[in-house]
Short mmCIF file of C-alpha atoms and ligand atoms in Angstrom, two decimals:
data_model
loop_
_atom_site.label_atom_id
_atom_site.label_comp_id
_atom_site.label_asym_id
_atom_site.label_seq_id
_atom_site.Cartn_x
_atom_site.Cartn_y
_atom_site.Cartn_z
CA MET A 1 0.00 0.00 0.00
CA SER A 2 1.48 3.35 -0.90
CA SER A 3 1.39 6.12 1.68
CA PRO A 4 -1.17 8.85 1.02
CA THR A 5 1.26 11.72 1.44
CA PRO A 6 4.53 11.76 -0.49
CA ARG A 7 7.57 11.05 1.64
CA VAL A 8 9.95 13.92 1.24
CA ALA A 9 13.56 13.70 2.40
CA ILE A 10 16.09 16.48 2.79
CA TYR A 11 19.78 15.87 2.16
CA PRO A 12 21.62 18.85 3.63
CA GLY A 13 25.26 19.71 3.11
CA SER A 14 27.68 22.23 1.75
CA PHE A 15 28.47 20.33 -1.48
CA ASP A 16 31.49 22.54 -2.20
CA PRO A 17 31.78 20.79 -4.58
CA LEU A 18 29.53 17.78 -5.23
CA THR A 19 31.50 14.52 -5.13
CA ASN A 20 30.67 11.01 -6.29
CA GLY A 21 30.11 10.15 -2.63
CA HIS A 22 27.28 12.70 -2.52
CA VAL A 23 25.96 11.44 -5.88
CA ASP A 24 25.86 7.89 -4.51
CA ILE A 25 23.85 8.95 -1.44
CA ILE A 26 21.43 11.08 -3.52
CA GLU A 27 20.78 8.17 -5.90
CA ARG A 28 20.10 5.83 -2.98
CA GLY A 29 17.76 8.37 -1.42
CA ALA A 30 15.93 8.93 -4.70
CA ARG A 31 15.19 5.21 -4.88
CA ILE A 32 13.72 5.10 -1.38
CA PHE A 33 11.84 8.39 -1.02
CA ASP A 34 9.18 10.01 -3.19
CA ALA A 35 11.30 13.14 -3.38
CA ILE A 36 14.74 14.12 -2.14
CA ILE A 37 15.68 17.75 -1.77
CA VAL A 38 19.41 18.41 -1.89
CA ALA A 39 19.65 21.42 0.41
CA ILE A 40 22.76 23.54 0.15
CA LEU A 41 23.71 25.31 3.32
CA ALA A 42 24.16 28.98 2.50
CA ASN A 43 27.00 30.94 4.08
CA VAL A 44 28.49 28.27 6.29
CA GLU A 45 31.98 28.77 5.07
CA LYS A 46 32.89 32.38 4.55
CA THR A 47 34.77 31.68 1.36
CA PRO A 48 33.39 28.65 -0.44
CA LEU A 49 35.16 27.71 -3.65
CA PHE A 50 31.88 27.52 -5.55
CA SER A 51 29.14 30.09 -5.06
CA GLU A 52 25.69 28.99 -3.99
CA ASN A 53 24.40 29.40 -7.54
CA GLU A 54 27.30 27.46 -9.02
CA ARG A 55 26.69 24.60 -6.60
CA ILE A 56 22.96 24.57 -7.39
CA ALA A 57 23.67 24.56 -11.14
CA ILE A 58 26.16 21.67 -10.86
CA ILE A 59 23.81 19.44 -8.86
CA ARG A 60 20.83 20.26 -11.09
CA ASP A 61 22.92 19.39 -14.12
CA VAL A 62 24.07 16.05 -12.69
CA PHE A 63 20.51 15.09 -11.71
CA LYS A 64 18.62 16.54 -14.66
CA GLY A 65 17.29 13.08 -15.55
CA HIS A 66 15.92 12.48 -12.05
CA GLN A 67 12.38 13.77 -11.65
CA ASN A 68 12.32 13.37 -7.88
CA VAL A 69 15.63 15.09 -7.09
CA GLN A 70 15.30 18.78 -6.29
CA VAL A 71 18.05 21.24 -5.45
CA GLU A 72 17.75 24.36 -3.30
CA ALA A 73 19.78 26.55 -0.98
CA PHE A 74 18.68 27.24 2.57
CA SER A 75 19.84 29.20 5.58
CA GLY A 76 18.85 29.14 9.21
CA LEU A 77 17.75 26.16 11.23
CA LEU A 78 17.67 22.93 9.21
CA VAL A 79 14.66 21.50 11.07
CA GLU A 80 12.61 24.61 10.35
CA TYR A 81 13.47 24.44 6.68
CA ALA A 82 12.60 20.72 6.62
CA LEU A 83 9.23 21.24 8.28
CA HIS A 84 8.51 24.10 5.91
CA LYS A 85 9.15 21.68 3.02
CA ASN A 86 6.83 19.07 4.58
CA ALA A 87 9.79 16.71 4.83
CA THR A 88 9.71 13.85 7.32
CA VAL A 89 13.24 12.56 6.80
CA LEU A 90 16.76 13.97 6.96
CA VAL A 91 19.28 11.97 4.95
CA ARG A 92 22.94 11.91 5.94
CA GLY A 93 25.84 9.92 4.58
CA LEU A 94 28.18 7.94 6.80
CA ARG A 95 31.70 7.36 5.55
CA ALA A 96 33.57 6.10 8.55
CA VAL A 97 33.71 6.09 12.29
CA SER A 98 35.07 9.62 12.07
CA ASP A 99 31.68 10.87 10.80
CA PHE A 100 29.76 9.07 13.48
CA GLU A 101 30.23 11.21 16.56
CA TYR A 102 29.29 14.48 14.90
CA GLU A 103 26.41 12.94 12.99
CA PHE A 104 25.07 11.23 16.13
CA GLN A 105 25.13 14.53 17.99
CA MET A 106 23.39 16.37 15.16
CA ALA A 107 20.73 13.69 14.72
CA LEU A 108 19.83 13.77 18.41
CA MET A 109 19.80 17.56 18.52
CA ASN A 110 17.53 17.65 15.47
CA ARG A 111 15.26 15.06 17.09
CA HIS A 112 15.10 17.25 20.20
CA LEU A 113 14.13 20.23 18.02
CA ALA A 114 11.69 18.34 15.78
CA PRO A 115 10.64 14.92 17.15
CA GLY A 116 8.65 14.04 14.03
CA LEU A 117 11.64 14.34 11.73
CA GLU A 118 13.67 11.15 11.39
CA THR A 119 17.36 11.10 10.43
CA VAL A 120 18.29 8.26 8.08
CA PHE A 121 21.95 7.36 7.54
CA MET A 122 23.16 5.77 4.36
CA MET A 123 26.51 4.30 3.46
CA PRO A 124 27.96 4.93 0.02
CA ASP A 125 29.59 2.32 -2.18
CA GLU A 126 32.84 1.50 -0.42
CA LYS A 127 34.89 3.00 -3.25
CA TYR A 128 33.60 6.44 -2.22
CA THR A 129 34.05 6.14 1.54
CA TYR A 130 37.27 8.15 1.63
CA ILE A 131 36.06 11.11 -0.46
CA SER A 132 35.26 14.52 0.97
CA SER A 133 34.86 17.88 -0.75
CA ARG A 134 37.75 19.25 1.28
CA LEU A 135 40.09 16.47 0.18
CA ILE A 136 39.02 16.83 -3.47
CA LYS A 137 39.87 20.55 -3.39
CA GLU A 138 43.19 19.88 -1.69
CA VAL A 139 44.24 17.11 -4.09
CA PHE A 140 43.11 19.06 -7.15
CA THR A 141 44.97 22.20 -6.04
CA LEU A 142 48.14 20.17 -5.64
CA GLY A 143 47.77 18.71 -9.12
CA GLY A 144 46.47 15.24 -8.17
CA GLU A 145 44.11 13.10 -10.24
CA ILE A 146 40.44 13.38 -9.25
CA THR A 147 38.83 11.71 -12.29
CA GLY A 148 36.22 9.22 -11.13
CA LEU A 149 35.90 10.84 -7.71
CA VAL A 150 33.65 13.71 -8.83
CA PRO A 151 31.15 14.03 -11.70
CA PRO A 152 32.82 15.18 -14.98
CA VAL A 153 31.09 18.58 -14.76
CA VAL A 154 32.76 19.23 -11.40
CA GLU A 155 36.17 18.42 -12.83
CA GLU A 156 35.47 20.82 -15.73
CA LYS A 157 34.43 23.61 -13.36
CA LEU A 158 37.50 23.06 -11.18
CA LEU A 159 39.75 23.29 -14.24
CA ALA A 160 37.96 26.45 -15.40
CA LYS A 161 38.47 28.04 -11.97
CA GLN A 162 42.14 27.13 -12.02
CA LYS A 163 42.57 28.75 -15.44
CA THR A 164 40.89 32.02 -14.46
CA LYS A 165 42.99 32.08 -11.29
CA LYS A 166 46.22 31.63 -13.24
CA LYS A 167 45.29 34.49 -15.59
CA ALA A 168 44.56 36.83 -12.70
N1 ATP B 201 31.95 10.23 0.22
C1 ATP B 201 30.84 10.29 0.93
N2 ATP B 201 30.12 9.20 1.20
C2 ATP B 201 29.02 9.24 1.96
N3 ATP B 201 28.53 10.34 2.53
C3 ATP B 201 29.20 11.47 2.31
C4 ATP B 201 30.37 11.51 1.49
N4 ATP B 201 30.83 12.80 1.47
C5 ATP B 201 29.96 13.50 2.23
N5 ATP B 201 29.00 12.72 2.73
C6 ATP B 201 27.89 13.11 3.60
O1 ATP B 201 27.13 14.08 2.94
C7 ATP B 201 26.61 15.01 3.86
C8 ATP B 201 27.01 16.42 3.46
O2 ATP B 201 28.37 16.51 3.59
P1 ATP B 201 29.27 17.77 3.23
O3 ATP B 201 28.57 18.71 2.35
O4 ATP B 201 29.88 18.28 4.49
O5 ATP B 201 30.38 17.02 2.37
P2 ATP B 201 31.88 16.79 2.69
O6 ATP B 201 32.42 15.99 1.58
O7 ATP B 201 32.02 16.23 4.08
O8 ATP B 201 32.44 18.25 2.61
P3 ATP B 201 33.59 18.94 3.49
O9 ATP B 201 34.84 18.21 3.19
O10 ATP B 201 33.57 20.36 3.00
O11 ATP B 201 33.14 18.79 4.93
C9 ATP B 201 27.12 14.55 5.22
O12 ATP B 201 26.15 13.71 5.82
C10 ATP B 201 28.35 13.77 4.90
O13 ATP B 201 28.63 12.80 5.87
MG1 MG B 202 31.80 17.39 5.85
#
């Protein structure tokens, strides 16, 4: 029996930039929930590499074939945004033990703030468990190979940024 109201999940993060680890989690979420909203945290880092609009455009481009994947930016309290979107689930990815403590703390705080909102953790394919946006930026800046770790469009945008930086 299908549920009468669509089950909407929110996948929050900074996605600066989107990695194949994120893509893996979004695809898993899209298979489970009626809709998954990739919610980009606005202004967390003072100087993100990619602007909010660039990050939105990248994720929309990667998921243009997925009807039930939406992309938005949000600011303020995550639980308020989620309730406003009629979401009942928060999706988070778990890479390793190192993610666990922070994620556990956040999940319980969010439950305290909004008891009806459930946090669901998903593990990516093991080949993506070591990827983070921070590491991608670091490796790319130092000239390392990132092909296969991020969607091709992200690699293109990183190269374009590097070129404009060199010219400046
Ligand atoms: N490779 C990955 N596999 C599974 N989950 C991931 C992966 N990378 C990030 N996540 C999860 O996605 C969510 C959003 O993460 P976030 O935007 O902070 O990405 P990040 O790669 O950790 O970026 P940063 O390095 O800037 O912290 C978090 O729940 C995080 O644990
Ligand atoms: Mg992180």
